[in-house]
Amino acid sequence: MKCTNCGSDFASDQLKCPYCGTVNEHALKLAKELQTYDAAYEQKRDELLETGTGQVLEYLTVRLGIVFLAIVLFSFGFISFYKYRFGVRSSYQVTGARLEKNREQLARYMDEKQYIRAYLLASRTDPTGELFKNYPEYAEDLTDIYTYSLVLVGVLQSMEAMDEGNNYASLRDTDLTTLQIFYHSDDKSEVRQDLIREVDGYLKNYYRLTDEEIETLKGLEYGDQFILDGSIDVERVTKERMEAYFGK
């Protein structure tokens, strides 16, 4: 641009003419506007940063509060359950007439051969868990029923697999371990004999084991390998037997 005083050419953003020193009003006005804009920008940025930080803190506070409240409620619930579970008034801590009534009901279940119902009643109302100290006269039988229930779970899982289509019952290693525990009980009661007959039936009907093979399984010591058709892969052999049985 040209200086209004001496007519010399100079850059439009220079505040003064480099030749005569005349103030460039246009550049001065622009500089003041930029300064005002910069100040407004800085102020707005600070406000946004302050507001954003506050929002983040508020968000974190709310979320941490919710987590803390959940922990408190969970802890309170756990402590309340613990006190109830082991408290004098708990249904688990049965005594007196209530305990006597449970014993009578348990005896009826055992007489009617409703063994699983008997076990559920005893386990729910005895604070010693599987020791069954509230029902000492049935302790051994109830322990056998518990082991029997584990065998039954394995059978039900095999039946469920069969219902899905082309899967067939297979005797797994975990099932064999449970069976060894079940068969090695020293209890000679009538209840145990009933349970043994049922388990033998499961092995014959669902896993296609012969009487001789079942007796071999009963005679195994802990850690001994159960062999079917010359193979330790019992799961594969029992599955193939089921496939052959159903003509697949």
PDB file of C-alpha atoms in Angstrom:
ATOM      1  CA  MET A   1       0.000   0.000   0.000  1.00  0.00           C
ATOM      2  CA  LYS A   2       1.047   3.650  -0.366  1.00  0.00           C
ATOM      3  CA  CYS A   3       1.818   5.924   2.538  1.00  0.00           C
ATOM      4  CA  THR A   4      -0.771   8.716   2.902  1.00  0.00           C
ATOM      5  CA  ASN A   5       1.998  11.137   3.787  1.00  0.00           C
ATOM      6  CA  CYS A   6       4.989  10.456   1.501  1.00  0.00           C
ATOM      7  CA  GLY A   7       3.441   8.133  -1.088  1.00  0.00           C
ATOM      8  CA  SER A   8       6.027   5.360  -0.558  1.00  0.00           C
ATOM      9  CA  ASP A   9       5.060   1.724  -1.029  1.00  0.00           C
ATOM     10  CA  PHE A  10       5.189  -0.610   2.025  1.00  0.00           C
ATOM     11  CA  ALA A  11       3.455  -3.772   3.322  1.00  0.00           C
ATOM     12  CA  SER A  12      -0.145  -3.348   4.445  1.00  0.00           C
ATOM     13  CA  ASP A  13       0.454  -5.105   7.787  1.00  0.00           C
ATOM     14  CA  GLN A  14       3.192  -2.682   8.874  1.00  0.00           C
ATOM     15  CA  LEU A  15       2.026  -0.347  11.641  1.00  0.00           C
ATOM     16  CA  LYS A  16       4.185   2.609  10.373  1.00  0.00           C
ATOM     17  CA  CYS A  17       5.625   3.805   7.085  1.00  0.00           C
ATOM     18  CA  PRO A  18       9.299   2.729   7.077  1.00  0.00           C
ATOM     19  CA  TYR A  19      10.268   5.964   5.254  1.00  0.00           C
ATOM     20  CA  CYS A  20       8.504   8.757   7.072  1.00  0.00           C
ATOM     21  CA  GLY A  21       7.070   7.061  10.170  1.00  0.00           C
ATOM     22  CA  THR A  22       3.428   7.867   9.502  1.00  0.00           C
ATOM     23  CA  VAL A  23       1.043   5.545  11.423  1.00  0.00           C
ATOM     24  CA  ASN A  24      -0.824   3.020   9.283  1.00  0.00           C
ATOM     25  CA  GLU A  25      -4.349   3.399  10.703  1.00  0.00           C
ATOM     26  CA  HIS A  26      -5.664   0.387   8.839  1.00  0.00           C
ATOM     27  CA  ALA A  27      -2.985  -1.984  10.234  1.00  0.00           C
ATOM     28  CA  LEU A  28      -3.355  -0.502  13.749  1.00  0.00           C
ATOM     29  CA  LYS A  29      -7.128  -1.127  13.711  1.00  0.00           C
ATOM     30  CA  LEU A  30      -6.602  -4.694  12.481  1.00  0.00           C
ATOM     31  CA  ALA A  31      -4.022  -5.381  15.203  1.00  0.00           C
ATOM     32  CA  LYS A  32      -6.396  -4.161  17.916  1.00  0.00           C
ATOM     33  CA  GLU A  33      -9.194  -6.360  16.535  1.00  0.00           C
ATOM     34  CA  LEU A  34      -6.875  -9.396  16.546  1.00  0.00           C
ATOM     35  CA  GLN A  35      -5.818  -8.642  20.103  1.00  0.00           C
ATOM     36  CA  THR A  36      -9.449  -8.406  21.199  1.00  0.00           C
ATOM     37  CA  TYR A  37     -10.247 -11.652  19.398  1.00  0.00           C
ATOM     38  CA  ASP A  38      -7.305 -13.459  20.996  1.00  0.00           C
ATOM     39  CA  ALA A  39      -8.370 -12.328  24.470  1.00  0.00           C
ATOM     40  CA  ALA A  40     -11.952 -13.473  23.852  1.00  0.00           C
ATOM     41  CA  TYR A  41     -10.690 -16.802  22.510  1.00  0.00           C
ATOM     42  CA  GLU A  42      -8.494 -17.405  25.561  1.00  0.00           C
ATOM     43  CA  GLN A  43     -11.366 -16.597  27.903  1.00  0.00           C
ATOM     44  CA  LYS A  44     -13.765 -18.909  26.063  1.00  0.00           C
ATOM     45  CA  ARG A  45     -11.230 -21.731  25.994  1.00  0.00           C
ATOM     46  CA  ASP A  46     -10.667 -21.442  29.746  1.00  0.00           C
ATOM     47  CA  GLU A  47     -14.410 -21.516  30.346  1.00  0.00           C
ATOM     48  CA  LEU A  48     -14.818 -24.622  28.199  1.00  0.00           C
ATOM     49  CA  LEU A  49     -11.920 -26.396  29.890  1.00  0.00           C
ATOM     50  CA  GLU A  50     -13.316 -25.575  33.311  1.00  0.00           C
ATOM     51  CA  THR A  51     -16.815 -26.720  32.325  1.00  0.00           C
ATOM     52  CA  GLY A  52     -15.518 -29.912  30.678  1.00  0.00           C
ATOM     53  CA  THR A  53     -13.393 -30.810  33.694  1.00  0.00           C
ATOM     54  CA  GLY A  54     -16.374 -30.270  35.953  1.00  0.00           C
ATOM     55  CA  GLN A  55     -18.542 -32.507  33.795  1.00  0.00           C
ATOM     56  CA  VAL A  56     -15.913 -35.263  33.785  1.00  0.00           C
ATOM     57  CA  LEU A  57     -15.558 -35.044  37.567  1.00  0.00           C
ATOM     58  CA  GLU A  58     -19.322 -35.091  37.945  1.00  0.00           C
ATOM     59  CA  TYR A  59     -19.589 -38.138  35.666  1.00  0.00           C
ATOM     60  CA  LEU A  60     -16.865 -40.001  37.543  1.00  0.00           C
ATOM     61  CA  THR A  61     -18.374 -39.082  40.895  1.00  0.00           C
ATOM     62  CA  VAL A  62     -21.778 -40.420  39.892  1.00  0.00           C
ATOM     63  CA  ARG A  63     -20.355 -43.647  38.480  1.00  0.00           C
ATOM     64  CA  LEU A  64     -18.052 -44.250  41.427  1.00  0.00           C
ATOM     65  CA  GLY A  65     -20.969 -43.537  43.730  1.00  0.00           C
ATOM     66  CA  ILE A  66     -23.055 -46.178  41.984  1.00  0.00           C
ATOM     67  CA  VAL A  67     -20.222 -48.723  42.209  1.00  0.00           C
ATOM     68  CA  PHE A  68     -19.668 -47.932  45.878  1.00  0.00           C
ATOM     69  CA  LEU A  69     -23.396 -48.248  46.587  1.00  0.00           C
ATOM     70  CA  ALA A  70     -23.506 -51.601  44.788  1.00  0.00           C
ATOM     71  CA  ILE A  71     -20.569 -52.858  46.882  1.00  0.00           C
ATOM     72  CA  VAL A  72     -22.240 -51.693  50.081  1.00  0.00           C
ATOM     73  CA  LEU A  73     -25.555 -53.348  49.157  1.00  0.00           C
ATOM     74  CA  PHE A  74     -23.819 -56.580  48.164  1.00  0.00           C
ATOM     75  CA  SER A  75     -21.816 -56.616  51.395  1.00  0.00           C
ATOM     76  CA  PHE A  76     -24.929 -55.899  53.439  1.00  0.00           C
ATOM     77  CA  GLY A  77     -26.833 -58.670  51.659  1.00  0.00           C
ATOM     78  CA  PHE A  78     -23.989 -61.143  52.154  1.00  0.00           C
ATOM     79  CA  ILE A  79     -23.680 -60.313  55.848  1.00  0.00           C
ATOM     80  CA  SER A  80     -27.454 -60.550  56.306  1.00  0.00           C
ATOM     81  CA  PHE A  81     -27.553 -63.928  54.592  1.00  0.00           C
ATOM     82  CA  TYR A  82     -24.587 -65.134  56.636  1.00  0.00           C
ATOM     83  CA  LYS A  83     -26.312 -64.105  59.875  1.00  0.00           C
ATOM     84  CA  TYR A  84     -29.535 -65.748  58.712  1.00  0.00           C
ATOM     85  CA  ARG A  85     -27.772 -68.886  57.539  1.00  0.00           C
ATOM     86  CA  PHE A  86     -26.017 -69.404  60.861  1.00  0.00           C
ATOM     87  CA  GLY A  87     -28.424 -67.565  63.149  1.00  0.00           C
ATOM     88  CA  VAL A  88     -30.554 -69.174  65.807  1.00  0.00           C
ATOM     89  CA  ARG A  89     -33.802 -68.401  63.950  1.00  0.00           C
ATOM     90  CA  SER A  90     -32.553 -69.596  60.591  1.00  0.00           C
ATOM     91  CA  SER A  91     -34.488 -72.398  58.911  1.00  0.00           C
ATOM     92  CA  TYR A  92     -31.088 -74.051  58.522  1.00  0.00           C
ATOM     93  CA  GLN A  93     -30.586 -74.039  62.282  1.00  0.00           C
ATOM     94  CA  VAL A  94     -33.512 -76.279  63.158  1.00  0.00           C
ATOM     95  CA  THR A  95     -33.875 -77.459  66.735  1.00  0.00           C
ATOM     96  CA  GLY A  96     -36.464 -78.884  69.077  1.00  0.00           C
ATOM     97  CA  ALA A  97     -39.899 -79.704  67.674  1.00  0.00           C
ATOM     98  CA  ARG A  98     -38.941 -78.431  64.237  1.00  0.00           C
ATOM     99  CA  LEU A  99     -35.962 -80.752  64.043  1.00  0.00           C
ATOM    100  CA  GLU A 100     -38.071 -83.668  65.246  1.00  0.00           C
ATOM    101  CA  LYS A 101     -40.637 -82.956  62.539  1.00  0.00           C
ATOM    102  CA  ASN A 102     -37.911 -82.933  59.902  1.00  0.00           C
ATOM    103  CA  ARG A 103     -36.597 -86.251  61.175  1.00  0.00           C
ATOM    104  CA  GLU A 104     -40.051 -87.770  60.873  1.00  0.00           C
ATOM    105  CA  GLN A 105     -40.415 -86.420  57.337  1.00  0.00           C
ATOM    106  CA  LEU A 106     -36.961 -87.687  56.409  1.00  0.00           C
ATOM    107  CA  ALA A 107     -37.861 -91.148  57.737  1.00  0.00           C
ATOM    108  CA  ARG A 108     -40.999 -91.174  55.552  1.00  0.00           C
ATOM    109  CA  TYR A 109     -38.988 -90.222  52.479  1.00  0.00           C
ATOM    110  CA  MET A 110     -36.518 -93.018  53.143  1.00  0.00           C
ATOM    111  CA  ASP A 111     -39.290 -95.585  53.691  1.00  0.00           C
ATOM    112  CA  GLU A 112     -40.953 -94.513  50.448  1.00  0.00           C
ATOM    113  CA  LYS A 113     -37.579 -94.684  48.643  1.00  0.00           C
ATOM    114  CA  GLN A 114     -37.751 -90.992  47.757  1.00  0.00           C
ATOM    115  CA  TYR A 115     -34.031 -90.731  48.298  1.00  0.00           C
ATOM    116  CA  ILE A 116     -33.327 -87.480  46.473  1.00  0.00           C
ATOM    117  CA  ARG A 117     -36.075 -85.671  48.398  1.00  0.00           C
ATOM    118  CA  ALA A 118     -34.632 -87.050  51.638  1.00  0.00           C
ATOM    119  CA  TYR A 119     -31.188 -85.759  50.742  1.00  0.00           C
ATOM    120  CA  LEU A 120     -32.517 -82.303  49.822  1.00  0.00           C
ATOM    121  CA  LEU A 121     -34.400 -82.031  53.119  1.00  0.00           C
ATOM    122  CA  ALA A 122     -31.359 -83.071  55.145  1.00  0.00           C
ATOM    123  CA  SER A 123     -28.852 -80.861  53.307  1.00  0.00           C
ATOM    124  CA  ARG A 124     -31.095 -77.790  53.600  1.00  0.00           C
ATOM    125  CA  THR A 125     -31.714 -78.194  57.319  1.00  0.00           C
ATOM    126  CA  ASP A 126     -28.321 -79.249  58.619  1.00  0.00           C
ATOM    127  CA  PRO A 127     -25.690 -76.531  59.267  1.00  0.00           C
ATOM    128  CA  THR A 128     -22.879 -79.088  59.023  1.00  0.00           C
ATOM    129  CA  GLY A 129     -23.472 -79.578  55.303  1.00  0.00           C
ATOM    130  CA  GLU A 130     -22.645 -83.112  54.128  1.00  0.00           C
ATOM    131  CA  LEU A 131     -21.826 -84.378  57.644  1.00  0.00           C
ATOM    132  CA  PHE A 132     -25.547 -84.644  58.456  1.00  0.00           C
ATOM    133  CA  LYS A 133     -25.049 -84.343  62.217  1.00  0.00           C
ATOM    134  CA  ASN A 134     -28.705 -83.434  62.643  1.00  0.00           C
ATOM    135  CA  TYR A 135     -29.597 -86.840  61.241  1.00  0.00           C
ATOM    136  CA  PRO A 136     -26.876 -89.206  62.514  1.00  0.00           C
ATOM    137  CA  GLU A 137     -28.937 -92.368  61.971  1.00  0.00           C
ATOM    138  CA  TYR A 138     -29.112 -91.592  58.242  1.00  0.00           C
ATOM    139  CA  ALA A 139     -25.678 -90.008  57.763  1.00  0.00           C
ATOM    140  CA  GLU A 140     -24.112 -92.892  55.792  1.00  0.00           C
ATOM    141  CA  ASP A 141     -27.180 -93.366  53.607  1.00  0.00           C
ATOM    142  CA  LEU A 142     -27.419 -89.643  52.896  1.00  0.00           C
ATOM    143  CA  THR A 143     -23.749 -89.551  51.905  1.00  0.00           C
ATOM    144  CA  ASP A 144     -24.360 -92.429  49.477  1.00  0.00           C
ATOM    145  CA  ILE A 145     -27.420 -90.631  48.093  1.00  0.00           C
ATOM    146  CA  TYR A 146     -25.285 -87.543  47.503  1.00  0.00           C
ATOM    147  CA  THR A 147     -22.731 -89.559  45.503  1.00  0.00           C
ATOM    148  CA  TYR A 148     -25.564 -91.303  43.682  1.00  0.00           C
ATOM    149  CA  SER A 149     -26.972 -87.891  42.701  1.00  0.00           C
ATOM    150  CA  LEU A 150     -23.633 -87.038  41.066  1.00  0.00           C
ATOM    151  CA  VAL A 151     -23.828 -90.253  39.028  1.00  0.00           C
ATOM    152  CA  LEU A 152     -27.396 -89.368  38.096  1.00  0.00           C
ATOM    153  CA  VAL A 153     -26.296 -85.934  36.874  1.00  0.00           C
ATOM    154  CA  GLY A 154     -23.841 -87.604  34.484  1.00  0.00           C
ATOM    155  CA  VAL A 155     -26.574 -89.897  33.177  1.00  0.00           C
ATOM    156  CA  LEU A 156     -28.963 -86.994  32.648  1.00  0.00           C
ATOM    157  CA  GLN A 157     -26.289 -85.106  30.727  1.00  0.00           C
ATOM    158  CA  SER A 158     -25.790 -88.130  28.474  1.00  0.00           C
ATOM    159  CA  MET A 159     -29.537 -88.413  27.911  1.00  0.00           C
ATOM    160  CA  GLU A 160     -29.694 -84.729  27.032  1.00  0.00           C
ATOM    161  CA  ALA A 161     -26.921 -85.232  24.475  1.00  0.00           C
ATOM    162  CA  MET A 162     -28.893 -88.117  22.958  1.00  0.00           C
ATOM    163  CA  ASP A 163     -31.971 -85.929  22.640  1.00  0.00           C
ATOM    164  CA  GLU A 164     -30.019 -83.456  20.526  1.00  0.00           C
ATOM    165  CA  GLY A 165     -29.813 -85.880  17.602  1.00  0.00           C
ATOM    166  CA  ASN A 166     -26.719 -87.777  16.558  1.00  0.00           C
ATOM    167  CA  ASN A 167     -24.984 -87.705  19.911  1.00  0.00           C
ATOM    168  CA  TYR A 168     -24.993 -90.803  22.075  1.00  0.00           C
ATOM    169  CA  ALA A 169     -24.382 -91.547  25.725  1.00  0.00           C
ATOM    170  CA  SER A 170     -20.704 -91.784  26.563  1.00  0.00           C
ATOM    171  CA  LEU A 171     -19.085 -92.663  29.869  1.00  0.00           C
ATOM    172  CA  ARG A 172     -16.616 -89.871  30.637  1.00  0.00           C
ATOM    173  CA  ASP A 173     -13.551 -89.947  32.875  1.00  0.00           C
ATOM    174  CA  THR A 174     -15.323 -87.738  35.405  1.00  0.00           C
ATOM    175  CA  ASP A 175     -18.211 -90.217  35.498  1.00  0.00           C
ATOM    176  CA  LEU A 176     -15.788 -93.075  36.133  1.00  0.00           C
ATOM    177  CA  THR A 177     -14.237 -91.213  39.064  1.00  0.00           C
ATOM    178  CA  THR A 178     -17.673 -90.602  40.585  1.00  0.00           C
ATOM    179  CA  LEU A 179     -18.610 -94.254  40.080  1.00  0.00           C
ATOM    180  CA  GLN A 180     -15.472 -95.440  41.837  1.00  0.00           C
ATOM    181  CA  ILE A 181     -16.277 -93.229  44.817  1.00  0.00           C
ATOM    182  CA  PHE A 182     -19.851 -94.474  44.846  1.00  0.00           C
ATOM    183  CA  TYR A 183     -19.004 -98.165  44.610  1.00  0.00           C
ATOM    184  CA  HIS A 184     -16.282 -98.030  47.285  1.00  0.00           C
ATOM    185  CA  SER A 185     -18.569 -97.011  50.152  1.00  0.00           C
ATOM    186  CA  ASP A 186     -18.479 -99.315  53.187  1.00  0.00           C
ATOM    187  CA  ASP A 187     -22.209 -98.860  53.812  1.00  0.00           C
ATOM    188  CA  LYS A 188     -24.130-102.159  53.473  1.00  0.00           C
ATOM    189  CA  SER A 189     -27.605-100.791  54.118  1.00  0.00           C
ATOM    190  CA  GLU A 190     -30.756-101.593  52.160  1.00  0.00           C
ATOM    191  CA  VAL A 191     -30.798 -98.022  50.853  1.00  0.00           C
ATOM    192  CA  ARG A 192     -27.339 -98.466  49.378  1.00  0.00           C
ATOM    193  CA  GLN A 193     -28.337-101.735  47.734  1.00  0.00           C
ATOM    194  CA  ASP A 194     -31.285 -99.953  46.103  1.00  0.00           C
ATOM    195  CA  LEU A 195     -28.959 -97.234  44.818  1.00  0.00           C
ATOM    196  CA  ILE A 196     -26.452 -99.773  43.512  1.00  0.00           C
ATOM    197  CA  ARG A 197     -29.182-101.560  41.559  1.00  0.00           C
ATOM    198  CA  GLU A 198     -30.229 -98.270  39.975  1.00  0.00           C
ATOM    199  CA  VAL A 199     -26.662 -97.316  39.048  1.00  0.00           C
ATOM    200  CA  ASP A 200     -26.040-100.793  37.606  1.00  0.00           C
ATOM    201  CA  GLY A 201     -29.168-100.314  35.493  1.00  0.00           C
ATOM    202  CA  TYR A 202     -27.904 -96.971  34.204  1.00  0.00           C
ATOM    203  CA  LEU A 203     -24.590 -98.526  33.182  1.00  0.00           C
ATOM    204  CA  LYS A 204     -26.336-101.331  31.312  1.00  0.00           C
ATOM    205  CA  ASN A 205     -29.091 -99.312  29.649  1.00  0.00           C
ATOM    206  CA  TYR A 206     -27.409 -95.990  28.879  1.00  0.00           C
ATOM    207  CA  TYR A 207     -23.775 -97.024  28.459  1.00  0.00           C
ATOM    208  CA  ARG A 208     -24.271-100.639  27.255  1.00  0.00           C
ATOM    209  CA  LEU A 209     -21.912-102.203  29.793  1.00  0.00           C
ATOM    210  CA  THR A 210     -22.181-105.933  30.502  1.00  0.00           C
ATOM    211  CA  ASP A 211     -22.633-107.420  33.979  1.00  0.00           C
ATOM    212  CA  GLU A 212     -19.022-108.614  33.925  1.00  0.00           C
ATOM    213  CA  GLU A 213     -17.739-105.157  33.015  1.00  0.00           C
ATOM    214  CA  ILE A 214     -19.783-103.556  35.791  1.00  0.00           C
ATOM    215  CA  GLU A 215     -18.335-105.999  38.324  1.00  0.00           C
ATOM    216  CA  THR A 216     -14.838-105.195  37.035  1.00  0.00           C
ATOM    217  CA  LEU A 217     -15.536-101.484  37.521  1.00  0.00           C
ATOM    218  CA  LYS A 218     -16.711-102.137  41.080  1.00  0.00           C
ATOM    219  CA  GLY A 219     -13.493-103.998  41.873  1.00  0.00           C
ATOM    220  CA  LEU A 220     -11.115-101.289  40.640  1.00  0.00           C
ATOM    221  CA  GLU A 221      -8.874 -99.607  43.182  1.00  0.00           C
ATOM    222  CA  TYR A 222      -8.501 -95.839  43.158  1.00  0.00           C
ATOM    223  CA  GLY A 223      -6.277 -94.825  40.263  1.00  0.00           C
ATOM    224  CA  ASP A 224      -6.758 -98.079  38.321  1.00  0.00           C
ATOM    225  CA  GLN A 225      -7.649 -97.702  34.659  1.00  0.00           C
ATOM    226  CA  PHE A 226     -11.000 -99.002  33.456  1.00  0.00           C
ATOM    227  CA  ILE A 227     -10.654-100.761  30.088  1.00  0.00           C
ATOM    228  CA  LEU A 228     -13.394-101.592  27.597  1.00  0.00           C
ATOM    229  CA  ASP A 229     -12.748-103.705  24.496  1.00  0.00           C
ATOM    230  CA  GLY A 230      -9.022-103.378  25.151  1.00  0.00           C
ATOM    231  CA  SER A 231      -9.120 -99.577  25.132  1.00  0.00           C
ATOM    232  CA  ILE A 232      -8.767 -96.969  27.894  1.00  0.00           C
ATOM    233  CA  ASP A 233     -10.836 -94.592  25.739  1.00  0.00           C
ATOM    234  CA  VAL A 234     -14.048 -95.572  27.501  1.00  0.00           C
ATOM    235  CA  GLU A 235     -15.903 -92.544  26.173  1.00  0.00           C
ATOM    236  CA  ARG A 236     -15.316 -93.562  22.564  1.00  0.00           C
ATOM    237  CA  VAL A 237     -16.176 -97.225  23.153  1.00  0.00           C
ATOM    238  CA  THR A 238     -19.448 -96.505  24.973  1.00  0.00           C
ATOM    239  CA  LYS A 239     -20.453 -94.029  22.290  1.00  0.00           C
ATOM    240  CA  GLU A 240     -19.775 -96.592  19.544  1.00  0.00           C
ATOM    241  CA  ARG A 241     -21.836 -99.162  21.452  1.00  0.00           C
ATOM    242  CA  MET A 242     -24.786 -96.799  21.586  1.00  0.00           C
ATOM    243  CA  GLU A 243     -24.461 -96.031  17.890  1.00  0.00           C
ATOM    244  CA  ALA A 244     -24.471 -99.746  17.121  1.00  0.00           C
ATOM    245  CA  TYR A 245     -27.415-100.291  19.449  1.00  0.00           C
ATOM    246  CA  PHE A 246     -29.502 -97.726  17.598  1.00  0.00           C
ATOM    247  CA  GLY A 247     -28.243 -98.932  14.204  1.00  0.00           C
ATOM    248  CA  LYS A 248     -26.413 -95.717  13.318  1.00  0.00           C
TER     249      LYS A 248
END
